[in-house]
XYZ file of C-alpha atoms in Angstrom:
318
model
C 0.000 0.000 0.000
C 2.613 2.635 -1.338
C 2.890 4.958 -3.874
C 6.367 5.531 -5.960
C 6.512 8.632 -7.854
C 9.345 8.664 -10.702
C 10.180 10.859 -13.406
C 13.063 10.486 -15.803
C 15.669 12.796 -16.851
C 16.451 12.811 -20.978
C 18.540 9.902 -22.374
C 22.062 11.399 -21.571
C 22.143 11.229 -18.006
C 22.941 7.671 -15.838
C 21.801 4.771 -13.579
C 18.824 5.106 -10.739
C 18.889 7.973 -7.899
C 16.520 6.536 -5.025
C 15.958 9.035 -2.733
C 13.548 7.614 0.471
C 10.935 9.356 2.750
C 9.680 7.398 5.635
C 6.663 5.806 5.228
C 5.738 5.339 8.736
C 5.367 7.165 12.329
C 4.548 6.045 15.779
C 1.727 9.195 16.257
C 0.537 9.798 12.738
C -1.815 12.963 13.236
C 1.481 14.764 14.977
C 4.007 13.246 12.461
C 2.452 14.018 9.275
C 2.994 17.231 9.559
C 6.554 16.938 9.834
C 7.231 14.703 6.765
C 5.197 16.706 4.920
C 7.785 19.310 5.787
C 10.274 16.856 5.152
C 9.383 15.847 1.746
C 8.934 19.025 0.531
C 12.789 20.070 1.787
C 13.445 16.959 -0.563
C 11.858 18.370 -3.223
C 13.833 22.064 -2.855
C 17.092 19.516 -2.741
C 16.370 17.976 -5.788
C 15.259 20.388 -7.556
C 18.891 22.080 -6.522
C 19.939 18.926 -8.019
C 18.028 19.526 -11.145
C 19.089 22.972 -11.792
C 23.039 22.561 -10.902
C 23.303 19.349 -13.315
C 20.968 20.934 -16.434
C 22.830 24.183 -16.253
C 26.466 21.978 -16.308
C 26.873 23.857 -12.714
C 27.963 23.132 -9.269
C 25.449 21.708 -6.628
C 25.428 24.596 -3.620
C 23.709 23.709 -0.361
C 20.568 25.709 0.297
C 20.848 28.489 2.553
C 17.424 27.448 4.294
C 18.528 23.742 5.334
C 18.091 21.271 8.139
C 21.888 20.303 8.062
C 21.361 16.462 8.775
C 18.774 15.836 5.840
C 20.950 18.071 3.550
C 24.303 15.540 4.355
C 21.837 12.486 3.766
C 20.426 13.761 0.192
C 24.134 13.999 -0.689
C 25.164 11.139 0.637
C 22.917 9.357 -1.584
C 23.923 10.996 -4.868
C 27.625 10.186 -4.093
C 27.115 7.011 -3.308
C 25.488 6.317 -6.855
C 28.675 8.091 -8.367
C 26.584 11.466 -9.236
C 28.091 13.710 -7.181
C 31.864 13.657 -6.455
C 33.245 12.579 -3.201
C 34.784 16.177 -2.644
C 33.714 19.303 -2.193
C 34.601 21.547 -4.533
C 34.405 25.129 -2.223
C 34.363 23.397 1.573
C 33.475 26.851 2.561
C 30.394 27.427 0.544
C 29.790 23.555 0.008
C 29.983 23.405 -3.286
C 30.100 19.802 -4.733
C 30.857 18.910 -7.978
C 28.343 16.942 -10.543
C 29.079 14.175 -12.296
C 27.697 14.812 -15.961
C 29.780 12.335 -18.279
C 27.605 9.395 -17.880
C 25.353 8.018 -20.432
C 22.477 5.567 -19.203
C 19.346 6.843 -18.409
C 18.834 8.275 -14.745
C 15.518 7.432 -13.015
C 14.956 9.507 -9.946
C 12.698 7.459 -7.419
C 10.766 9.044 -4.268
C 9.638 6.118 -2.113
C 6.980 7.257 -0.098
C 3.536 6.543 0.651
C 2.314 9.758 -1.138
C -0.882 8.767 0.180
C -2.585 11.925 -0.950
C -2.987 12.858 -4.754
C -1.513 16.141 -4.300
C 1.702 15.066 -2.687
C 2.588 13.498 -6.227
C 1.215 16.232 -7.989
C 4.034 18.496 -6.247
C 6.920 15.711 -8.471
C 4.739 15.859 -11.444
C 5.097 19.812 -11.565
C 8.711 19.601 -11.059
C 8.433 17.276 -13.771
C 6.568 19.537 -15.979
C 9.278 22.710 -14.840
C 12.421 21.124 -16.211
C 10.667 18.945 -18.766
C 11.374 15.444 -17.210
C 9.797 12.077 -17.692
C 7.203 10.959 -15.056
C 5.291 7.890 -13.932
C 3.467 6.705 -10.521
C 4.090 3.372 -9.191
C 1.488 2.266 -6.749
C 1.496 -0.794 -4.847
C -2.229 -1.839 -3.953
C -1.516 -4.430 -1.378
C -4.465 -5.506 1.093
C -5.036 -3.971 4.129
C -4.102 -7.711 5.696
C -1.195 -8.054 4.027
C -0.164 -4.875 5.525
C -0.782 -6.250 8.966
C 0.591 -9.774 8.540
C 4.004 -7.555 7.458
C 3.977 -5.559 10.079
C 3.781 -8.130 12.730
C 7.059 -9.258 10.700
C 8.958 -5.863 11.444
C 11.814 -5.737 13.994
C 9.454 -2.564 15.189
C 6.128 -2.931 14.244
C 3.332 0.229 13.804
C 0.209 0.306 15.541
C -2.276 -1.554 13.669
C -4.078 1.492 13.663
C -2.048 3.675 11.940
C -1.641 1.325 9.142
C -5.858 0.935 8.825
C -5.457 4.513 9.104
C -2.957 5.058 5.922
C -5.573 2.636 4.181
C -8.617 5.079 4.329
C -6.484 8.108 3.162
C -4.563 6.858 0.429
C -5.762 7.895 -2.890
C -4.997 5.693 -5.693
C -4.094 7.073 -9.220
C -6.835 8.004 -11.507
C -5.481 8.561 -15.231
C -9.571 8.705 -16.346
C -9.861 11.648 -14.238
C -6.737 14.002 -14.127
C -4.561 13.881 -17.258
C -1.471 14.173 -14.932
C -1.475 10.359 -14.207
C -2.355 8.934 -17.025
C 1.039 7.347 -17.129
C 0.693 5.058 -13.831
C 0.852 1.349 -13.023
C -0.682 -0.294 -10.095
C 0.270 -3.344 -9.394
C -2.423 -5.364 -7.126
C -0.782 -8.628 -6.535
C 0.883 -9.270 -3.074
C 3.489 -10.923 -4.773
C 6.093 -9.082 -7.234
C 6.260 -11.498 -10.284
C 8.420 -11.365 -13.494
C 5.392 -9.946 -15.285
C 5.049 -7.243 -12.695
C 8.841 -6.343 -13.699
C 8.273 -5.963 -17.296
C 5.204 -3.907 -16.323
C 7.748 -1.464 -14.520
C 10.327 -1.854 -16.984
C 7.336 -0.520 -19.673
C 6.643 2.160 -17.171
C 9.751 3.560 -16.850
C 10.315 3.472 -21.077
C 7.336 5.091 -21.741
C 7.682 8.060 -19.295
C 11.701 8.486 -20.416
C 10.461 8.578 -24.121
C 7.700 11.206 -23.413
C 8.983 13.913 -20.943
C 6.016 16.127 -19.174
C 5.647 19.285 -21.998
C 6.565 22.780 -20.067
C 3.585 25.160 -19.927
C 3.898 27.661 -22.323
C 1.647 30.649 -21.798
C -0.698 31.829 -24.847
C -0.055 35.621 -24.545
C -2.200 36.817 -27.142
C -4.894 34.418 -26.049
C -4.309 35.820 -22.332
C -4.801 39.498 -23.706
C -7.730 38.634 -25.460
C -9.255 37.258 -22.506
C -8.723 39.907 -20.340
C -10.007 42.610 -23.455
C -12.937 40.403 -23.337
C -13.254 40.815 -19.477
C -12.503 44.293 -19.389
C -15.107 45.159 -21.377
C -17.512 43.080 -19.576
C -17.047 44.622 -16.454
C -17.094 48.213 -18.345
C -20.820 47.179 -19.631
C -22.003 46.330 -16.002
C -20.237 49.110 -14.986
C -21.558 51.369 -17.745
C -25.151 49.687 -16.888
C -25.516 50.331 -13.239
C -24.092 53.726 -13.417
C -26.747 54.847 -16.128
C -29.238 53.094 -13.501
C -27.766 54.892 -10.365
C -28.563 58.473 -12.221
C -32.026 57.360 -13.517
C -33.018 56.838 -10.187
C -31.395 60.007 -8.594
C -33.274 62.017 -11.403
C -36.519 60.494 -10.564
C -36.174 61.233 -6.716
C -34.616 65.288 -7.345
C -37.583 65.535 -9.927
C -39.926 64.542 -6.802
C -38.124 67.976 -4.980
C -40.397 70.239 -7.381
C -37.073 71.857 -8.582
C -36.893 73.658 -12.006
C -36.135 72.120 -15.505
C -32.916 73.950 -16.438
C -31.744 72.861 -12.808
C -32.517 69.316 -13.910
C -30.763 69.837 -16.684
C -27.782 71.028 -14.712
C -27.652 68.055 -12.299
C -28.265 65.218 -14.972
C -25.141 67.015 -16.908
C -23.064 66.441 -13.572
C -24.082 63.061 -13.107
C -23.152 62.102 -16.580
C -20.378 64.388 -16.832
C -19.219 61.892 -12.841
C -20.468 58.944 -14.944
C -17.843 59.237 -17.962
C -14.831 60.052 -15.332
C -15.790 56.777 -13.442
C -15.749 54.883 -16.429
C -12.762 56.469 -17.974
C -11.051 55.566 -14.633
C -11.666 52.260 -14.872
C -10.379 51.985 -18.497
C -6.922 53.171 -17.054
C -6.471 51.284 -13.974
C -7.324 48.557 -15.770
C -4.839 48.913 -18.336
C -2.076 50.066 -15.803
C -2.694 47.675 -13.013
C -4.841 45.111 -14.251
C -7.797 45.669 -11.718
C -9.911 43.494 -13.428
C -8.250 40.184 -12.203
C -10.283 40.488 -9.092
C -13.228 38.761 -8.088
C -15.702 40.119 -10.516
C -18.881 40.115 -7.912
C -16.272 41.622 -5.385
C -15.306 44.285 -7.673
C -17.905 45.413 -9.165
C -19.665 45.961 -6.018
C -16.834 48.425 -4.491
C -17.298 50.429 -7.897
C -21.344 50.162 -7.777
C -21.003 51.590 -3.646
C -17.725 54.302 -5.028
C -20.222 55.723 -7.898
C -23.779 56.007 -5.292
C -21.577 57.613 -2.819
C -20.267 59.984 -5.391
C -23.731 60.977 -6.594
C -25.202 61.116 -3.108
C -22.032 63.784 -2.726
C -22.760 65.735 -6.470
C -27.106 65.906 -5.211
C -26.213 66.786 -1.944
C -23.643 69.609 -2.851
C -26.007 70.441 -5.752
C -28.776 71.391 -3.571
C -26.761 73.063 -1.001
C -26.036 75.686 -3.381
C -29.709 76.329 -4.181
């Protein structure tokens, strides 16, 4: 009952990086948080990793680091010969990269990755640097789990392991594009079918790396043209709305026609500076991303208040 994540790098790199996460704690409601902590200080390693060996650069440590993971993450990179057993800058801990191999290097995070978007954390790193990636989940039963366990030199509470079983979520490649390149393996048994299952697994995500996102800017603009002039037309809409109704309630005043006339030129004249100020901020700071129902509410309650001002001065000078 475990989930593997693995992605790929391209064809140059070499041989299998395993990098664990434990996969089981005494008190599981305290604990989780931490090795969620844990495996995402991983990740920020790796992804270190990633950058330092794409970019033909040295690995640095990370300024933000819990020293004793940091020495372990290395630690397992030297000892698969991808990092070199010296430090390049002791001072700065620089270590050097080991970038003339040719085989194929699989990265593989052991962990339970119990909930869906755990893995989806890997598959965006994935996607970032254009890598290869697959999920591996093991779907053995629940009683399996807890024959096992008896087996261990230091056992779990049973409960924590019937615990693991109601959270876990398995992969599903029908539902979220993301995993459509997953194998579960139910059988409690690992068989030489299983391995060429794997073995298929692992080709298929090295041969078809996770594409980057690449952002449609003229398809972004157009949206938010389309959007801005949305909002103008509500905008436009309640406004003309808004000064209706204040003409209808002065008119009920019994005040003359050419001071009608005077006020409803205000309230247009306020109308076409609200609007014209909405143009601009828009195009200068992109206003319009907000909540639409959010936004257009502040400007509805901005343009009454600034009517309720133009009426109330209006009459004041009467």
């Amino acid at each position: 009952m475990s989930a593997k994540c693995l992605f790929p790098k391209r064809k140059e790199i070499q041989r299998e990086c395993q990098i664990s996460t434990p996969t089981s704690v005494p008190d599981l409601h305290i604990e989780l948080s931490r090795w969620k902590l844990y495996r995402h200080e991983l990740l920020v390693y790796l992804e270190h990793f990633l950058q330092a060996y794409i970019n033909g650069d040295h690995l640095c440590a990370p300024t933000n680091r819990t020293e004793a993971t940091w020495k372990s993450f290395v630690s397992c990179f030297k000892e698969q010969g991808l990092i070199s057993s010296e430090i390049h800058d002791a001072k700065s801990c620089h270590y050097l990269i080991n970038t003339t191999t040719s085989r194929p290097l699989y990265f593989v995070l052991d962990d339970n990755f119990y909930y869906r978007s755990m893995r989806y954390e890997v598959y965006q790193l994935a996607r970032k640097y254009s890598l290869g990636f697959c999920q591996l989940f093991l779907d053995c039963p629940l009683e399996s789990c807890l024959q096992r366990n008896c087996l261990r030199s230091q056992s779990l509470p049973e409960e924590t392991i019937c615990l693991m079983a109601r959270k876990i979520e398995v992969p599903n490649p029908e539902k979220n594009t993301w995993e459509q390149n997953s194998l579960i393996l139910k059988s409690v048994e690992y068989t030489s079918e299983a391995n060429l299952q794997v073995i298929d697994l692992l080709v298929t995500a090295l041969e078809n790396p996770v594409k980057q996102i690449v952002e449609n800017t003229e398809q972004k603009e157009k949206d938010r043209a389309i959007c801005a002039a949305s909002i103008l037309h509500q905008a436009d809409q309640a406004f003309r709305r808004i000064v209706s109704q204040t003409m209808k309630d002065v008119k009920d005043e019994n005040i003359f026609p050419n001071e009608m006339k005077i006020l409803a030129e205000e309230l247009n004249k306020l109308k076409a500076e609200f609007l014209e100020d909405l143009r601009q901020e828009n195009h200068q700071k992109n206003l319009f991303c907000l909540p639409t129902n959010e936004f257009m509410t502040n400007v509805i309650s901005s343009f009454q208040q600034a009517t309720d001002s133009v009426v109330k001065q209006f009459f004041s000078f009467k």
